[in-house]
C-alpha cells in the first residue's frame, strides 16, 4: 500500500507540474521515468548523502544514480535495429552512445582511482575502449549488432566498479584539486560531476534520435 500511495502522489505531482508548465511549448521539463513499478530503487529522487559513503561522495552517487535511471528509461525495450539506427552519415547510433558512456566512466576510473595520467592506458584498455570513447566513423563501422542487454550489462559492470571504489574514498579525496587538469584547476568532485552531466548530454541526443526512429511518434525536443 505504501508503494501505491507513492505512485499516486507521483502521478499527482506530474499532473500538477505538467499543468504549470503547459505554457512552455516545446520544452519537456520532466524526464521519462516510466511506471513506479520500474523505478530503480526507493529514495532515488532524494539527492544527498547515502549510507556507506562519506557525505559528499554519497551526494555524488545519488546524482549518478538518478541520471543513470533517466538514461535507462530512455532506451527501455529498444531492439537491435533501433540501437543500430543511423540517422545520417555523421550521426552516432544509440548503441554506440551507450558504450561511449561506459568508456568515459572507465577512463575516469583509471585516472582518479588508479592515478593514471589521462591517455596513458595500456594497449588492452585502448583496444577495448578507445573506439567507443572516440565515437565517429570507427564506432559507426564496428559498434553494431548488439542487443540492449549487452550495453546495459557493460554499463552496470563499469558502474559497480565505480561504486566499490567510491566507498573506499572520503570527502577530502573528492575535494582535492588537480592543478594540471586541461580545464584549469579542477577538483575530483568536478571531474565526477562531469561524468554525470555527460550522461545528461548524451541522453538528450538519445531522445532526439529515438523520436526519429522509423515509425516513432514526434518528439518534443
Short mmCIF file of N, CA and C in Angstrom, two decimals, residues 51-135:
data_model
loop_
_atom_site.label_atom_id
_atom_site.label_comp_id
_atom_site.label_asym_id
_atom_site.label_seq_id
_atom_site.Cartn_x
_atom_site.Cartn_y
_atom_site.Cartn_z
N UNK A 51 24.03 6.10 2.64
CA UNK A 51 24.67 5.16 3.56
C UNK A 51 25.83 4.45 2.87
N UNK A 52 26.91 4.25 3.58
CA UNK A 52 28.12 3.55 3.14
C UNK A 52 29.10 4.46 2.40
N UNK A 53 28.74 5.73 2.23
CA UNK A 53 29.64 6.68 1.58
C UNK A 53 29.84 7.89 2.49
N UNK A 54 30.97 8.58 2.31
CA UNK A 54 31.14 9.85 3.00
C UNK A 54 30.07 10.83 2.48
N UNK A 55 29.75 11.89 3.24
CA UNK A 55 28.60 12.74 2.88
C UNK A 55 28.62 13.29 1.45
N UNK A 56 29.73 13.90 1.03
CA UNK A 56 29.77 14.48 -0.31
C UNK A 56 29.83 13.41 -1.40
N UNK A 57 30.54 12.31 -1.14
CA UNK A 57 30.58 11.22 -2.12
C UNK A 57 29.20 10.60 -2.26
N UNK A 58 28.49 10.46 -1.14
CA UNK A 58 27.12 9.94 -1.21
C UNK A 58 26.22 10.82 -2.04
N UNK A 59 26.40 12.13 -1.92
CA UNK A 59 25.62 13.07 -2.73
C UNK A 59 25.94 12.91 -4.21
N UNK A 60 27.22 12.75 -4.52
CA UNK A 60 27.62 12.49 -5.90
C UNK A 60 26.99 11.20 -6.42
N UNK A 61 27.04 10.15 -5.61
CA UNK A 61 26.47 8.86 -6.01
C UNK A 61 24.97 9.00 -6.27
N UNK A 62 24.27 9.77 -5.44
CA UNK A 62 22.83 9.94 -5.66
C UNK A 62 22.56 10.62 -6.99
N UNK A 63 23.43 11.54 -7.41
CA UNK A 63 23.27 12.18 -8.71
C UNK A 63 23.58 11.21 -9.85
N UNK A 64 24.65 10.43 -9.69
CA UNK A 64 24.98 9.43 -10.70
C UNK A 64 23.85 8.42 -10.86
N UNK A 65 23.28 7.97 -9.74
CA UNK A 65 22.18 7.00 -9.78
C UNK A 65 20.97 7.57 -10.50
N UNK A 66 20.63 8.83 -10.18
CA UNK A 66 19.43 9.44 -10.77
C UNK A 66 19.59 9.61 -12.27
N UNK A 67 20.77 10.08 -12.69
CA UNK A 67 20.99 10.30 -14.11
C UNK A 67 21.02 8.98 -14.87
N UNK A 68 21.57 7.95 -14.29
CA UNK A 68 21.59 6.64 -14.95
C UNK A 68 20.16 6.11 -15.10
N UNK A 69 19.32 6.31 -14.09
CA UNK A 69 17.93 5.88 -14.19
C UNK A 69 17.26 6.52 -15.39
N UNK A 70 17.52 7.80 -15.62
CA UNK A 70 16.90 8.52 -16.73
C UNK A 70 17.38 7.96 -18.08
N UNK A 71 18.67 7.69 -18.18
CA UNK A 71 19.21 7.12 -19.42
C UNK A 71 18.59 5.76 -19.70
N UNK A 72 18.51 4.92 -18.68
CA UNK A 72 17.94 3.58 -18.87
C UNK A 72 16.47 3.66 -19.27
N UNK A 73 15.76 4.65 -18.74
CA UNK A 73 14.37 4.83 -19.12
C UNK A 73 14.25 5.20 -20.60
N UNK A 74 15.20 5.98 -21.10
CA UNK A 74 15.16 6.42 -22.50
C UNK A 74 15.34 5.27 -23.48
N UNK A 75 16.07 4.22 -23.07
CA UNK A 75 16.38 3.13 -24.01
C UNK A 75 15.61 1.86 -23.70
N UNK A 76 14.68 1.92 -22.77
CA UNK A 76 13.96 0.72 -22.35
C UNK A 76 13.33 0.00 -23.54
N UNK A 77 13.54 -1.31 -23.61
CA UNK A 77 12.92 -2.20 -24.60
C UNK A 77 13.35 -1.94 -26.04
N UNK A 78 14.44 -1.24 -26.26
CA UNK A 78 14.88 -0.98 -27.63
C UNK A 78 15.39 -2.26 -28.29
N UNK A 79 15.10 -2.37 -29.58
CA UNK A 79 15.55 -3.51 -30.37
C UNK A 79 16.95 -3.26 -30.92
N UNK A 80 17.56 -4.30 -31.47
CA UNK A 80 18.88 -4.14 -32.09
C UNK A 80 18.80 -3.14 -33.24
N UNK A 81 17.75 -3.22 -34.04
CA UNK A 81 17.59 -2.29 -35.16
C UNK A 81 17.51 -0.85 -34.69
N UNK A 82 16.81 -0.63 -33.60
CA UNK A 82 16.71 0.73 -33.06
C UNK A 82 18.03 1.22 -32.49
N UNK A 83 18.74 0.33 -31.81
CA UNK A 83 20.04 0.69 -31.24
C UNK A 83 21.07 0.97 -32.33
N UNK A 84 20.89 0.34 -33.49
CA UNK A 84 21.83 0.50 -34.60
C UNK A 84 21.41 1.57 -35.60
N UNK A 85 20.27 2.20 -35.38
CA UNK A 85 19.74 3.17 -36.34
C UNK A 85 20.70 4.35 -36.49
N UNK A 86 21.03 4.66 -37.74
CA UNK A 86 21.92 5.78 -38.05
C UNK A 86 21.10 6.84 -38.78
N UNK A 87 20.90 7.96 -38.13
CA UNK A 87 20.01 8.98 -38.70
C UNK A 87 20.60 9.62 -39.95
N UNK A 88 21.91 9.82 -39.97
CA UNK A 88 22.59 10.35 -41.15
C UNK A 88 24.05 9.92 -41.06
N UNK A 89 24.83 10.10 -42.13
CA UNK A 89 26.20 9.59 -42.16
C UNK A 89 27.13 10.15 -41.08
N UNK A 90 26.75 11.24 -40.44
CA UNK A 90 27.60 11.83 -39.42
C UNK A 90 27.08 11.61 -38.01
N UNK A 91 25.96 10.90 -37.89
CA UNK A 91 25.36 10.66 -36.58
C UNK A 91 26.08 9.52 -35.85
N UNK A 92 25.78 9.40 -34.58
CA UNK A 92 26.16 8.23 -33.79
C UNK A 92 24.90 7.45 -33.47
N UNK A 93 25.02 6.15 -33.36
CA UNK A 93 23.87 5.34 -33.01
C UNK A 93 23.63 5.39 -31.51
N UNK A 94 22.44 5.02 -31.10
CA UNK A 94 22.14 4.97 -29.66
C UNK A 94 23.01 3.94 -28.99
N UNK A 95 23.21 2.80 -29.64
CA UNK A 95 24.07 1.77 -29.06
C UNK A 95 25.48 2.27 -28.83
N UNK A 96 26.05 2.97 -29.80
CA UNK A 96 27.42 3.45 -29.64
C UNK A 96 27.51 4.50 -28.54
N UNK A 97 26.45 5.30 -28.38
CA UNK A 97 26.48 6.29 -27.31
C UNK A 97 26.41 5.64 -25.93
N UNK A 98 25.66 4.56 -25.81
CA UNK A 98 25.62 3.84 -24.53
C UNK A 98 27.01 3.29 -24.18
N UNK A 99 27.68 2.73 -25.18
CA UNK A 99 29.02 2.22 -24.94
C UNK A 99 30.00 3.36 -24.67
N UNK A 100 29.75 4.50 -25.28
CA UNK A 100 30.56 5.70 -25.04
C UNK A 100 30.46 6.14 -23.58
N UNK A 101 29.27 6.05 -23.00
CA UNK A 101 29.09 6.41 -21.59
C UNK A 101 29.92 5.49 -20.70
N UNK A 102 29.92 4.21 -21.02
CA UNK A 102 30.71 3.25 -20.23
C UNK A 102 32.20 3.53 -20.39
N UNK A 103 32.62 3.85 -21.62
CA UNK A 103 34.04 4.12 -21.87
C UNK A 103 34.50 5.36 -21.11
N UNK A 104 33.69 6.40 -21.13
CA UNK A 104 34.04 7.62 -20.42
C UNK A 104 34.22 7.36 -18.93
N UNK A 105 33.27 6.65 -18.36
CA UNK A 105 33.35 6.35 -16.93
C UNK A 105 34.57 5.48 -16.62
N UNK A 106 34.87 4.54 -17.50
CA UNK A 106 36.03 3.68 -17.28
C UNK A 106 37.32 4.50 -17.29
N UNK A 107 37.44 5.45 -18.20
CA UNK A 107 38.65 6.26 -18.26
C UNK A 107 38.78 7.17 -17.04
N UNK A 108 37.66 7.67 -16.55
CA UNK A 108 37.73 8.48 -15.33
C UNK A 108 38.09 7.60 -14.12
N UNK A 109 37.68 6.36 -14.14
CA UNK A 109 38.11 5.42 -13.08
C UNK A 109 39.62 5.27 -13.10
N UNK A 110 40.17 5.00 -14.26
CA UNK A 110 41.62 4.80 -14.38
C UNK A 110 42.37 6.04 -13.92
N UNK A 111 41.86 7.20 -14.29
CA UNK A 111 42.52 8.44 -13.92
C UNK A 111 42.44 8.73 -12.43
N UNK A 112 41.23 8.66 -11.87
CA UNK A 112 41.06 9.10 -10.48
C UNK A 112 41.28 8.02 -9.45
N UNK A 113 40.99 6.76 -9.76
CA UNK A 113 41.17 5.68 -8.79
C UNK A 113 42.56 5.06 -8.87
N UNK A 114 43.07 4.94 -10.10
CA UNK A 114 44.38 4.31 -10.28
C UNK A 114 45.50 5.32 -10.53
N UNK A 115 45.12 6.61 -10.49
CA UNK A 115 46.08 7.71 -10.58
C UNK A 115 46.91 7.68 -11.87
N UNK A 116 46.28 7.26 -12.95
CA UNK A 116 46.96 7.24 -14.24
C UNK A 116 46.74 8.56 -14.98
N UNK A 117 47.78 9.07 -15.57
CA UNK A 117 47.68 10.29 -16.35
C UNK A 117 46.76 10.03 -17.53
N UNK A 118 45.90 11.00 -17.84
CA UNK A 118 44.90 10.80 -18.89
C UNK A 118 45.54 10.39 -20.20
N UNK A 119 45.04 9.28 -20.75
CA UNK A 119 45.50 8.79 -22.04
C UNK A 119 46.65 7.79 -21.98
N UNK A 120 47.20 7.57 -20.78
CA UNK A 120 48.34 6.64 -20.67
C UNK A 120 47.85 5.23 -20.33
N UNK A 121 46.83 4.78 -21.03
CA UNK A 121 46.26 3.47 -20.75
C UNK A 121 47.08 2.38 -21.44
N UNK A 122 46.97 1.17 -20.95
CA UNK A 122 47.67 0.05 -21.59
C UNK A 122 46.95 -0.32 -22.89
N UNK A 123 47.60 -1.12 -23.71
CA UNK A 123 47.06 -1.44 -25.04
C UNK A 123 45.73 -2.17 -24.96
N UNK A 124 45.59 -3.06 -23.99
CA UNK A 124 44.33 -3.81 -23.87
C UNK A 124 43.17 -2.87 -23.56
N UNK A 125 43.42 -1.89 -22.70
CA UNK A 125 42.38 -0.92 -22.36
C UNK A 125 42.02 -0.09 -23.58
N UNK A 126 43.03 0.37 -24.31
CA UNK A 126 42.77 1.17 -25.51
C UNK A 126 41.99 0.36 -26.54
N UNK A 127 42.33 -0.90 -26.70
CA UNK A 127 41.64 -1.74 -27.67
C UNK A 127 40.17 -1.89 -27.32
N UNK A 128 39.88 -2.00 -26.03
CA UNK A 128 38.51 -2.19 -25.59
C UNK A 128 37.69 -0.90 -25.64
N UNK A 129 38.30 0.23 -25.30
CA UNK A 129 37.52 1.42 -25.04
C UNK A 129 37.77 2.61 -25.96
N UNK A 130 38.86 2.65 -26.70
CA UNK A 130 39.16 3.85 -27.49
C UNK A 130 38.12 4.15 -28.57
N UNK A 131 37.62 3.12 -29.24
CA UNK A 131 36.63 3.36 -30.30
C UNK A 131 35.33 3.91 -29.74
N UNK A 132 34.72 3.28 -28.72
CA UNK A 132 33.50 3.90 -28.17
C UNK A 132 33.76 5.25 -27.54
N UNK A 133 34.95 5.45 -27.00
CA UNK A 133 35.25 6.75 -26.41
C UNK A 133 35.29 7.83 -27.50
N UNK A 134 35.87 7.52 -28.65
CA UNK A 134 36.02 8.49 -29.72
C UNK A 134 34.80 8.65 -30.60
N UNK A 135 33.88 7.65 -30.59
CA UNK A 135 32.71 7.65 -31.46
C UNK A 135 33.13 7.89 -32.92
#
